[in-house]
């Protein structure tokens, strides 16, 4: 046989064809990794969903006995930027335990 050689202009084409031949294999590997990640996440969610919740309610709020009243006297109010008073010299008492 004689001297067999590849034309230098064809060499880049052969390189691209060789790389393209392995592209589907690399995509299959990537899909496999994504599937493994998805299965792992699904297992974690399933395990969390099947956990037993051992939380019990407490006795509820313990209300203290009201012991103080609030007294306001000579209270006034006006809206910002307005000179006219809406309330002037108002006074009242709020008994303990009331609003």
Short mmCIF file of C-alpha atoms in Angstrom, two decimals, residues 18-58:
data_model
loop_
_atom_site.label_atom_id
_atom_site.label_comp_id
_atom_site.label_asym_id
_atom_site.label_seq_id
_atom_site.Cartn_x
_atom_site.Cartn_y
_atom_site.Cartn_z
CA UNK A 18 -15.97 12.58 16.25
CA UNK A 19 -17.10 15.06 18.92
CA UNK A 20 -20.66 15.05 17.58
CA UNK A 21 -20.75 11.26 17.77
CA UNK A 22 -20.20 11.42 21.55
CA UNK A 23 -22.68 14.27 22.19
CA UNK A 24 -25.73 11.97 22.67
CA UNK A 25 -23.74 9.85 25.14
CA UNK A 26 -22.89 12.91 27.25
CA UNK A 27 -26.55 14.03 27.18
CA UNK A 28 -27.66 10.60 28.41
CA UNK A 29 -25.16 10.88 31.27
CA UNK A 30 -26.54 14.34 32.16
CA UNK A 31 -30.12 13.05 32.16
CA UNK A 32 -28.99 10.21 34.43
CA UNK A 33 -27.49 12.70 36.90
CA UNK A 34 -30.67 14.80 36.87
CA UNK A 35 -32.76 11.69 37.46
CA UNK A 36 -30.58 10.68 40.41
CA UNK A 37 -30.89 14.19 41.89
CA UNK A 38 -34.67 14.10 41.45
CA UNK A 39 -34.96 10.68 43.07
CA UNK A 40 -32.85 11.82 46.03
CA UNK A 41 -34.99 14.92 46.51
CA UNK A 42 -38.16 12.83 46.25
CA UNK A 43 -36.89 10.45 48.93
CA UNK A 44 -36.16 13.37 51.27
CA UNK A 45 -39.61 14.91 50.73
CA UNK A 46 -41.27 11.53 51.24
CA UNK A 47 -39.30 10.94 54.45
CA UNK A 48 -40.25 14.38 55.74
CA UNK A 49 -43.90 13.84 54.86
CA UNK A 50 -43.97 10.56 56.79
CA UNK A 51 -42.36 11.98 59.95
CA UNK A 52 -44.56 11.78 62.99
CA UNK A 53 -45.18 15.15 64.56
CA UNK A 54 -44.76 14.88 68.32
CA UNK A 55 -45.96 18.35 69.19
CA UNK A 56 -48.56 18.73 71.89
CA UNK A 57 -50.48 21.85 72.76
CA UNK A 58 -49.67 23.60 75.99
#
